[in-house]
Coordinates of C-alpha atoms in Angstrom, one line a residue:
X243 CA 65.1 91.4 109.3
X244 CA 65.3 90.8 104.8
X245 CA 66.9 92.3 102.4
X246 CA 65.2 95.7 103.9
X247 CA 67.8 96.1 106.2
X248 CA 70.8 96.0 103.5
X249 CA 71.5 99.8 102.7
X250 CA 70.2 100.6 99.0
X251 CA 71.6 103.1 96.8
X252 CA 68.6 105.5 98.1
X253 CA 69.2 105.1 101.6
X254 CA 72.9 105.8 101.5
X255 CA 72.3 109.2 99.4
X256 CA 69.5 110.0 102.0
X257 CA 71.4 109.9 104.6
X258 CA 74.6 111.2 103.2
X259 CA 72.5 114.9 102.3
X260 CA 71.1 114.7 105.9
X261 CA 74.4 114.2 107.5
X262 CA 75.8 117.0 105.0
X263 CA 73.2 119.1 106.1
X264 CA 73.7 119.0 109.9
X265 CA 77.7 119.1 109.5
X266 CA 77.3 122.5 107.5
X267 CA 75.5 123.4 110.1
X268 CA 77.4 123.2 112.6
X269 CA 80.3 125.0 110.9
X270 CA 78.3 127.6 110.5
X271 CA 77.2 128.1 114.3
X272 CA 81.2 127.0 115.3
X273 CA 82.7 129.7 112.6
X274 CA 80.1 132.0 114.0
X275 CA 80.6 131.6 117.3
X276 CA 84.6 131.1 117.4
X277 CA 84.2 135.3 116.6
X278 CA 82.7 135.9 120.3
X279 CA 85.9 134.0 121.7
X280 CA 88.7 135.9 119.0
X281 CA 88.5 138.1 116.3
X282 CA 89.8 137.0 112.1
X283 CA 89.2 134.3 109.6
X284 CA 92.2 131.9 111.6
X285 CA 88.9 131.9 114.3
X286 CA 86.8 131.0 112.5
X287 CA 88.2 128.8 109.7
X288 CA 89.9 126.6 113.0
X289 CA 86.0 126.5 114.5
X290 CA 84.7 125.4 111.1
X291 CA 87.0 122.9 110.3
X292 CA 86.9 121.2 113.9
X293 CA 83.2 121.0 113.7
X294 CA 83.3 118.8 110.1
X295 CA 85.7 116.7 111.7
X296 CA 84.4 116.0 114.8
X297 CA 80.4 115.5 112.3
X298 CA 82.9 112.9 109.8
X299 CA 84.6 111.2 112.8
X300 CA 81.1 110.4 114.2
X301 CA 82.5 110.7 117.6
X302 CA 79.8 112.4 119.2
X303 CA 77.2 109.8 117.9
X304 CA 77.2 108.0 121.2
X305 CA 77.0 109.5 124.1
X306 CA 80.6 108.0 125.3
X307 CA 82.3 109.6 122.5
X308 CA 81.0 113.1 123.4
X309 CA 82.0 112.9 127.0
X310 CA 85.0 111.9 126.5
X311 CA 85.7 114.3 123.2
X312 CA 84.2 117.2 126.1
X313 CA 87.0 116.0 128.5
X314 CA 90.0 115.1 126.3
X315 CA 89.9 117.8 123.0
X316 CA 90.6 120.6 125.1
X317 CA 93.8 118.8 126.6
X318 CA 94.7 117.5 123.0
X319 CA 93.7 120.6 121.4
X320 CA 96.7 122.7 123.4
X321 CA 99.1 120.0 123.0
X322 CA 98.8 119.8 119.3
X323 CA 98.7 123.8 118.9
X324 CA 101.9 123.4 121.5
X325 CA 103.0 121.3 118.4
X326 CA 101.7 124.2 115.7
X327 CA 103.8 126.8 118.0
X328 CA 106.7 124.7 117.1
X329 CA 106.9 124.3 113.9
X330 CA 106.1 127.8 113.4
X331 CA 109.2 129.3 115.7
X332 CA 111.3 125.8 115.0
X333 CA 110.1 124.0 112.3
X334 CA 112.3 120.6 112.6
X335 CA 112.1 120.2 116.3
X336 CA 107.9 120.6 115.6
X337 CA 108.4 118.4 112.7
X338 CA 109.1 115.7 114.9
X339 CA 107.1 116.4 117.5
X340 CA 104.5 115.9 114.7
X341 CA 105.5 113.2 113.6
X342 CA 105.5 111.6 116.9
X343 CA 101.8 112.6 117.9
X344 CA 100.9 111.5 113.9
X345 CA 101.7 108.3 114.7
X346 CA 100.2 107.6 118.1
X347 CA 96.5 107.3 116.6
X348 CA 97.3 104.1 114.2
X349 CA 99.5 102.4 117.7
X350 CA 96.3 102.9 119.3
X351 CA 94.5 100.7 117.1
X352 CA 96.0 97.8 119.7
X353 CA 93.9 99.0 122.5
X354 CA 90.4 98.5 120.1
X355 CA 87.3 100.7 120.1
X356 CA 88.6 103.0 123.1
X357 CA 92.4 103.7 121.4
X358 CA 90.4 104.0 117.9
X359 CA 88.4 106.6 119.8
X360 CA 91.6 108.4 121.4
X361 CA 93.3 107.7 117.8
X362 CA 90.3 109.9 116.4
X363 CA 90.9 112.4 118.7
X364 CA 94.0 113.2 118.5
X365 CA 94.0 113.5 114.6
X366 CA 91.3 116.3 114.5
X367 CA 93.7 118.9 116.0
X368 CA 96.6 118.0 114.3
X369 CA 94.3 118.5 110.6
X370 CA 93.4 121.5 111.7
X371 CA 97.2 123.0 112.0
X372 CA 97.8 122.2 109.2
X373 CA 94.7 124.2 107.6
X374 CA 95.1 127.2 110.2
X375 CA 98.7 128.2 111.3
X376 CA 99.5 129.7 114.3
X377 CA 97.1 130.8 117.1
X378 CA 93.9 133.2 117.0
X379 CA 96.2 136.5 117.6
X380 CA 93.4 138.9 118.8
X381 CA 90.9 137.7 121.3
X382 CA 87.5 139.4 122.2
X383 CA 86.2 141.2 124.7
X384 CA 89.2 142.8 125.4
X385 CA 90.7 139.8 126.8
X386 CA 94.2 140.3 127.2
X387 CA 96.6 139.3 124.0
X388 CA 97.9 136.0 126.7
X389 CA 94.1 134.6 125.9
X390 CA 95.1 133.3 122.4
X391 CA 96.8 130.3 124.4
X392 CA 94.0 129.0 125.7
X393 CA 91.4 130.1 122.6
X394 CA 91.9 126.8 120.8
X395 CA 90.7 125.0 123.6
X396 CA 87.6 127.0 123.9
X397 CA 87.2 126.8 120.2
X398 CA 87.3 123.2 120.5
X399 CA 84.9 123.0 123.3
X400 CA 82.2 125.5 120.9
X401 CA 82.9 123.5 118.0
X402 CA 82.0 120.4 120.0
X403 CA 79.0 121.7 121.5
X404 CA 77.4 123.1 118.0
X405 CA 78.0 119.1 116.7
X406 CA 76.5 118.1 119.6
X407 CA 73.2 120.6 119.1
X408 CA 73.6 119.9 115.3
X409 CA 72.9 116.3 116.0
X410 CA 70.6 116.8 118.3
X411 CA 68.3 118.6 116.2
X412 CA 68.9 115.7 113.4
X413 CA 67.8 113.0 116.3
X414 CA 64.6 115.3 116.8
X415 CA 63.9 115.2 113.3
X416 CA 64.4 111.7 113.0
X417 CA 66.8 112.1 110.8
X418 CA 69.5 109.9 113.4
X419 CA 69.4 107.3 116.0
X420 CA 68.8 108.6 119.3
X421 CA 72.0 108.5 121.8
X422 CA 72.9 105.2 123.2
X423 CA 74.0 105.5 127.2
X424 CA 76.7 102.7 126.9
X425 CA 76.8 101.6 123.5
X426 CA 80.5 100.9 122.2
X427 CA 80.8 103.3 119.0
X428 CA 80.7 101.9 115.3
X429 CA 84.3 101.0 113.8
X430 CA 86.7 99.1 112.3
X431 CA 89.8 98.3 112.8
X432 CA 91.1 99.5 109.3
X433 CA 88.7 101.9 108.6
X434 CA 86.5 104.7 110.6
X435 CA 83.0 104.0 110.3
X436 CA 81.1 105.8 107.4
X437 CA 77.5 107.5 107.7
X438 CA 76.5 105.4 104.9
X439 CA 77.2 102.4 106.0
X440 CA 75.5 100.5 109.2
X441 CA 77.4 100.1 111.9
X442 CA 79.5 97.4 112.8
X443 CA 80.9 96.2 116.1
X444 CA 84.4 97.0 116.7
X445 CA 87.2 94.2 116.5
X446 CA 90.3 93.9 118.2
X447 CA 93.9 94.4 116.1
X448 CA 95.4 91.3 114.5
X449 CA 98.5 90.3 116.4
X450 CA 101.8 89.4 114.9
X451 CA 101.7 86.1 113.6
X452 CA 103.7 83.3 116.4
X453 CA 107.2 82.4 115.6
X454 CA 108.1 85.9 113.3
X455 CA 109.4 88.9 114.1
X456 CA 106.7 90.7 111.7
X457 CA 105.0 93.5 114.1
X458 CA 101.2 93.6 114.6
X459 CA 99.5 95.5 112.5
X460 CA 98.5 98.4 114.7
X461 CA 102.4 98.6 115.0
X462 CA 102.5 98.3 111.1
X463 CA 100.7 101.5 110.7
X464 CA 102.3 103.4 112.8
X465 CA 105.4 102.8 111.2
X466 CA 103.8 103.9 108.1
X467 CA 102.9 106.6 109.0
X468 CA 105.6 108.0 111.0
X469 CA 107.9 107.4 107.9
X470 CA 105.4 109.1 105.9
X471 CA 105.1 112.1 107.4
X472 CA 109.2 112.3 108.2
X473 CA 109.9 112.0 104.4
X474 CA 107.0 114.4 103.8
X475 CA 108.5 116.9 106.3
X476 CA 112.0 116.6 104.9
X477 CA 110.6 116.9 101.2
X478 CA 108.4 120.1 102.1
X479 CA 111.0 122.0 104.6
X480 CA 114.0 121.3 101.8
X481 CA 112.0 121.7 98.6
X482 CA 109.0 123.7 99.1
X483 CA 109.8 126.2 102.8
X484 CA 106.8 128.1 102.1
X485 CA 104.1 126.1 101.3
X486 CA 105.1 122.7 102.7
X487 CA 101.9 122.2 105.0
X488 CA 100.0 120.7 102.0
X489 CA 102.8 118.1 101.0
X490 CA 102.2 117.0 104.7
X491 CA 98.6 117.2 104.7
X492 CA 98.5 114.9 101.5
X493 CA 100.8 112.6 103.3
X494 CA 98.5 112.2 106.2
X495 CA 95.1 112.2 104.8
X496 CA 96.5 109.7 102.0
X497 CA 97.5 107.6 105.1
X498 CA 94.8 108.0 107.7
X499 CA 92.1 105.4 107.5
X500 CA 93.4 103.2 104.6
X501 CA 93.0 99.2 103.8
X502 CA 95.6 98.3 103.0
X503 CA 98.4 99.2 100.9
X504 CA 96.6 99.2 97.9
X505 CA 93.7 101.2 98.8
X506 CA 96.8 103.9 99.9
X507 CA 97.7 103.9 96.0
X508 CA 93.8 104.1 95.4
X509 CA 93.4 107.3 97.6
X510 CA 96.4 108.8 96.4
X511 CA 95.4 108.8 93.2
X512 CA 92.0 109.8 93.8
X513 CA 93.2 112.6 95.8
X514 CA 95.8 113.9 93.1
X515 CA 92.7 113.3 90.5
X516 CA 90.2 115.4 92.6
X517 CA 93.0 118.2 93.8
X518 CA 94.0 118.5 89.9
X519 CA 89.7 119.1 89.3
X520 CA 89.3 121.6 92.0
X521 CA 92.1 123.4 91.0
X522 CA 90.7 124.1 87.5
X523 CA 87.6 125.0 88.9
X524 CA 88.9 127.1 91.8
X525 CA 90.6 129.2 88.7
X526 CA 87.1 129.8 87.3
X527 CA 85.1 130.5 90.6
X528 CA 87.9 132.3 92.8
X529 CA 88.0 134.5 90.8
X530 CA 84.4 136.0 91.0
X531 CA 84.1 136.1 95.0
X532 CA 85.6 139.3 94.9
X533 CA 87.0 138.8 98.8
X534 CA 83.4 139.6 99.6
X535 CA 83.6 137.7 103.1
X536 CA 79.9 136.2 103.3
X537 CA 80.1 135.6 99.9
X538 CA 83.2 133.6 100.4
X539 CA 81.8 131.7 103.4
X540 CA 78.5 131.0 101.8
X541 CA 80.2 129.0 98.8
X542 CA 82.6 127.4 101.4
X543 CA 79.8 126.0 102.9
X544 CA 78.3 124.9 99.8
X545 CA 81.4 123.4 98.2
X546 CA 81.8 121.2 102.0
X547 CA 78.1 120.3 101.8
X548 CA 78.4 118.8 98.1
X549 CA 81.7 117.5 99.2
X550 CA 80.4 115.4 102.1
X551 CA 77.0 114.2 100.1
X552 CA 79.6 113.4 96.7
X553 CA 81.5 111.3 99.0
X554 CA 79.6 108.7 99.0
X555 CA 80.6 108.0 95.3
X556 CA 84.1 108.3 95.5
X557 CA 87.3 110.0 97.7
X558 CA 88.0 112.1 94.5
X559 CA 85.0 114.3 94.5
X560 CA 85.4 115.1 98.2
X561 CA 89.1 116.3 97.7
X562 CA 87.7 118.1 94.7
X563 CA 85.4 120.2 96.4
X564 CA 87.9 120.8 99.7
X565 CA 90.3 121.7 97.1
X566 CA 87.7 124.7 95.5
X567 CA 86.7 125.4 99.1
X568 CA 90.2 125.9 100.0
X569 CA 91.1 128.1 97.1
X570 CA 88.2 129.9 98.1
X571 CA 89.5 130.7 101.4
X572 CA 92.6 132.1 99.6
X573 CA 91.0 134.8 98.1
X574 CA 90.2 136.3 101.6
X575 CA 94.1 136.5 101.7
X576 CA 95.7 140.1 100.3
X577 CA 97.9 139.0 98.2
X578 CA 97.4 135.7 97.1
X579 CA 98.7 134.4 94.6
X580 CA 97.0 132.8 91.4
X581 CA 100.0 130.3 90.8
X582 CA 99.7 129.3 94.7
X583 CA 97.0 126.7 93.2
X584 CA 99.3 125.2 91.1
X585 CA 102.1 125.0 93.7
X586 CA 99.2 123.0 96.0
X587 CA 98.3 120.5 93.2
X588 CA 102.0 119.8 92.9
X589 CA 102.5 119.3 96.8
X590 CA 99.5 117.4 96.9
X591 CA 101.1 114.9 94.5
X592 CA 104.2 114.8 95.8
X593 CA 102.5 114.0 99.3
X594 CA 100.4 111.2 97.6
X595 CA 103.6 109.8 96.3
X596 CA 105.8 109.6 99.5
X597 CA 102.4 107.8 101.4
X598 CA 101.8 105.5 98.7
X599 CA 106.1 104.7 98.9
X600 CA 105.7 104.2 102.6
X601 CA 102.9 101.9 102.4
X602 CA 104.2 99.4 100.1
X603 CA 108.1 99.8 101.3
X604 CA 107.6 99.7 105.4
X605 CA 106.2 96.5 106.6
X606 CA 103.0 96.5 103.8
X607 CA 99.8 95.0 104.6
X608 CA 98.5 93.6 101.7
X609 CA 94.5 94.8 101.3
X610 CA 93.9 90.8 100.2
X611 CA 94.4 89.8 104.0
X612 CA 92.4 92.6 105.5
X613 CA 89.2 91.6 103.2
X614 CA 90.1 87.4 104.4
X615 CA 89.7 89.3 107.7
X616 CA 86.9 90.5 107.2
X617 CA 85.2 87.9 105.7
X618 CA 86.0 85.7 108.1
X619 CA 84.3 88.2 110.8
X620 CA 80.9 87.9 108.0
X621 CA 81.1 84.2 107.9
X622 CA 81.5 84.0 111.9
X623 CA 78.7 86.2 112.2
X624 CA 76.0 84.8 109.8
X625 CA 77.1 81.0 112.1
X626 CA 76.7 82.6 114.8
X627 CA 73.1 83.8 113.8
X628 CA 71.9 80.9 112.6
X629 CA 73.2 78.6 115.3
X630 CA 70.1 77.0 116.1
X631 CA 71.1 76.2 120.0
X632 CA 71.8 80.0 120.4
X633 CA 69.5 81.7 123.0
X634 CA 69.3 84.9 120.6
X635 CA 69.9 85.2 116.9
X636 CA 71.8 88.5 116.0
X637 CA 71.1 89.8 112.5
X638 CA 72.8 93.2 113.4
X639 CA 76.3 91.2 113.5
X640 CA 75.5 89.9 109.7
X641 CA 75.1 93.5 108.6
X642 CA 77.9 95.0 110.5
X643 CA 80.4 92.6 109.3
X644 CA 79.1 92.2 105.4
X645 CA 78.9 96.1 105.6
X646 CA 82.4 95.8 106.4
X647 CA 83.0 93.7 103.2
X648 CA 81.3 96.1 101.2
X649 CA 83.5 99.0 102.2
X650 CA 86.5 97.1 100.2
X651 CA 84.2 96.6 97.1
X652 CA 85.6 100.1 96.0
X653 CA 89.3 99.0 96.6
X654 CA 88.9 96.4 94.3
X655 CA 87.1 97.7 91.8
X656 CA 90.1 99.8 91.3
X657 CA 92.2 97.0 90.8
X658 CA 90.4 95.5 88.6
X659 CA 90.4 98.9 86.6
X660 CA 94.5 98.7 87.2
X661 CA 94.3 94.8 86.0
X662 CA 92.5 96.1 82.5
X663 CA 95.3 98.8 82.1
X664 CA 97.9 96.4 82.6
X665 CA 96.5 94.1 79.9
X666 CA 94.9 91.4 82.0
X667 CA 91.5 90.8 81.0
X668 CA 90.5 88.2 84.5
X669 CA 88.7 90.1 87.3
X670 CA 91.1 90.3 91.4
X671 CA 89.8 87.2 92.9
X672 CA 88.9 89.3 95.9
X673 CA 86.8 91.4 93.9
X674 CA 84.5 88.1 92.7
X675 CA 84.9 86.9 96.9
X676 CA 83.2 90.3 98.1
X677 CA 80.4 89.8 95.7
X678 CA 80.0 86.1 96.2
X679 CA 79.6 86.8 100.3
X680 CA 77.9 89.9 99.4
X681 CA 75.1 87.4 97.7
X682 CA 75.0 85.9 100.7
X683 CA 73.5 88.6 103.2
X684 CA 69.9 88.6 102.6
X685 CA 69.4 85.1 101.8
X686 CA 70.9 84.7 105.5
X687 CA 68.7 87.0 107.1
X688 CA 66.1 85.4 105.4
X689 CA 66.6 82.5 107.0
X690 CA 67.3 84.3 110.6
X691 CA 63.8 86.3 110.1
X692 CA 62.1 82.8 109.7
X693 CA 63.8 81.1 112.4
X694 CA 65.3 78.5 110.0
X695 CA 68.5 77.0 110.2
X696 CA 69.3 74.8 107.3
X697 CA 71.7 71.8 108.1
X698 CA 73.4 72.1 104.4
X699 CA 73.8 76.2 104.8
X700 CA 75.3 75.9 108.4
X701 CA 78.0 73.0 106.8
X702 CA 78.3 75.1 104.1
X703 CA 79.5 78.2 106.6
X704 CA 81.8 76.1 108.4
X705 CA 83.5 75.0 105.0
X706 CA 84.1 78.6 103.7
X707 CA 85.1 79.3 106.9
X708 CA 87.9 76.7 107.1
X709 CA 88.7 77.9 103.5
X710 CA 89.7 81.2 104.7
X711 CA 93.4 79.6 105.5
X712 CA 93.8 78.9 101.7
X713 CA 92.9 81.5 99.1
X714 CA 92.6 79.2 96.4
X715 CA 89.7 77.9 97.9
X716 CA 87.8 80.9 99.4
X717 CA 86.1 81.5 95.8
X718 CA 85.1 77.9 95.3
X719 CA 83.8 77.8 98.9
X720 CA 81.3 80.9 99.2
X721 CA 80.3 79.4 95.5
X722 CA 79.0 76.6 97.0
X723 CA 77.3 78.8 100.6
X724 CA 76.0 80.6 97.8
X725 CA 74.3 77.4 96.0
X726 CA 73.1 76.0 99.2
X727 CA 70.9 79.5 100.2
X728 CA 69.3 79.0 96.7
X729 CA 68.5 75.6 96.8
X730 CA 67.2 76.6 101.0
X731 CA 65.4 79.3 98.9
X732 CA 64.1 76.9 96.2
X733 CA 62.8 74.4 98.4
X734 CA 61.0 76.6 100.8
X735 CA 59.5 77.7 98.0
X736 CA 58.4 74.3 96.7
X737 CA 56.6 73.6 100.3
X738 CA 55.0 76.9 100.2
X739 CA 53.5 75.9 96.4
X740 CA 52.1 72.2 98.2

């Protein structure tokens, strides 16, 4: 394995239009099909939405994830529309039944890949209450009116089945990895895995530090986000009764997924940034759609589709286009209307707000020690490869864990941007470490493609290593890593020249 199997800027837009592609997909066949099981747009538009999130969570990927997402969504799906029923008929008693079931996915982060998996689960459904109140009220077929209890479940179960084919048809066209029988899914623990990024394996929660009362940081979360959504829940059923599900949607989408507290100011401003975009454009497109159904549907699709490809160059144009596909939607309502935008952009900020508060205020978890974390996974892994006493070398674990690194390069960057506003003119240290270990992946698989195993570039891993218990001398050690792959680099050179 070289430098090849880093991701470049081509791959990760490749792949990001092909993944777009099959998610469209299938919403379509899920918004299509959630029509045979009851009739209205609350059908379809809960079909659609499950199928993009079960495409983003990537659950059905391996074949482990869809069995269990085929046994469990149903169950979860009916709970959390039990939840929906709630806070329809009694809004604070299913305000804290949300908040209790928000909260369970980050706590599960303890348990590793199969609580991240459960964690994943359970978030879909409660998403998709937010987006589509109440139950599908008219089923087909002339089922009788008691059907609508069960539809979600069945919705759930097509949505999950036209990923599934979706996916399928993508593996036939080579366009993903064939299923994997037993393989553990891709993830982190502070982050869901991304299409463009290789996967990495997944790692167990950090426990609380011996001899303080500080929680672990699964627990961490969880407190997060249960006071999150409580404030957001209070704020929207006080302040804003008839449009509060957006406040609370901000709140939870800010939260879920984050690194850190400072990436939780980073998305929140991203997502008021993108919101406040998509709502000038919605004014300009929503417009001309006329309530024309297919019409509507059609430019839906197309706003999710450049959504999920735009994502990979930042959260704010994804909320930007959800925010135009949303407004979108509202102009299949009767009488929507036009300041409702407005009121949403406003929500959506005052969401952000209360996330980004409960992140740094309950228990914060600085993004610093999450990337030292990480790091410390890379540095493991690129030992472990070139260990020369190992019976197999695993370059895979160097670009799982380094991807890893790379997915806090944006976090980061937009401190750095927050350092220049402030006046300071030096770069975050972290941002200077993710580059340093960064240019220090493909010198390292190099060296694992050759078989070599430097004695200076093994010492030199073991000292940055060690450095990761003092920050002052993380950047001075991965300078020097860095140095000794050169000079590997040079010398094998100079043989080859003799």
């Amino acid at each position: 394995m070289n430098e090849s199997a880093i991701p470049s800027a081509y791959t990760v837009l490749s792949r990001a239009w092909r993944d777009a592609a099959l998610a469209v997909l299938a919403m379509a066949g899920a918004a299509a099909g959630s029509q045979a099981v009851a009739h209205g747009p609350a059908a379809g538009v809960l079909g659609a939405v499950l199928a993009l999130a079960l495409a983003r969570s990537h659950l059905v990927t391996e074949r482990r994830g869809w069995l269990e997402a085929l046994v469990l969504l149903p169950v979860i799906s009916l709970a959390s529309f039990g939840v929906g029923a709630l806070l329809l008929h009694a809004p604070w008693l299913g305000a804290a039944a949300f908040v209790a079931v928000g909260s369970l996915p980050a706590w599960a982060r303890r348990f590793g890949a199969t609580g991240q998996r459960l964690g994943r689960l359970l978030t879909l459904p409660l998403v998709t209450i937010l987006i589509v109140p109440g139950l599908p009220q008219r089923p087909a077929w002339g089922l009788p009116p008691a059907f609508a209890v069960v539809a979600p479940a069945v919705i759930a179960l097509l949505a999950l089945a036209c990923v599934v084919l979706a996916q399928g048809l993508g593996q036939a066209l080579g366009w993903l990895r064939p299923l994997a029988p037993d393989a553990a899914l891709p993830a982190s623990p502070a982050l869901p895995a991304s299409p463009a990024l290789p996967a990495a394996p997944a790692a167990p929660a950090a426990p609380a530090t011996p001899g303080t009362l500080r929680p672990s940081a699964p627990v961490r979360l969880a407190a997060q986000m249960a006071a999150s959504l409580a404030a957001a829940f209070a704020v929207g059923l006080l302040v804003f009764p008839d449009h509060w599900r957006w406040l609370v949607l901000s709140a939870l989408l800010v939260n879920t997924g984050s690194i850190g507290q400072f990436d939780v100011v980073r998305r929140g401003v991203l997502r008021v940034l993108g919101a406040a975009g998509g709502t000038v454009l919605a004014m300009a497109v929503a417009g001309r759609a006329g309530g024309d159904v297919a019409a509507v549907g059609g430019l839906v699709l197309a706003c999710v589709f450049a959504g999920l490809v735009l994502r990979v160059f930042g959260y704010g144009w994804w909320v930007l286009c959800v925010t135009l596909a949303l407004a979108l939607l509202q102009t299949l309502e009767p009488a929507a209307e036009p300041l409702l935008l407005w009121r949403r952009l406003l929500e959506i900020a005052v969401g952000a707000a209360i996330a980004t508060a409960a992140a740094s205020l309950v228990w914060p978890i600085p993004s610093a020690d999450i990337l030292r974390r990480r790091i410390a996974g890379a540095l493991a892994a690129m030992s472990e490869a070139l260990d020369p006493a190992a019976a197999e070398r695993r370059p895979q674990a160097v670009v799982g864990t380094t991807a890893l690194v790379r997915q806090m390069r944006p976090v980061f960057r937009a401190q750095g941007v927050a350092h220049r506003l402030a006046g300071r003119r030096e770069a975050p240290q972290a941002a200077l470490w993710i580059d340093a270990l960064l240019a220090c992946e493909a010198p390292v698989l190099a060296l694992v493609e050759r078989g070599e195993a430097p004695g200076t570039v093994r010492k030199a891993i073991g000292a940055a290593r060690q450095a990761m218990r003092e920050p002052p001398r993380i950047g001075p050690a991965l300078a020097v890593l860095r140095e000794a792959l050169e000079a590997a680099g040079r010398h094998r050179d100079d043989v080859s020249a003799d």
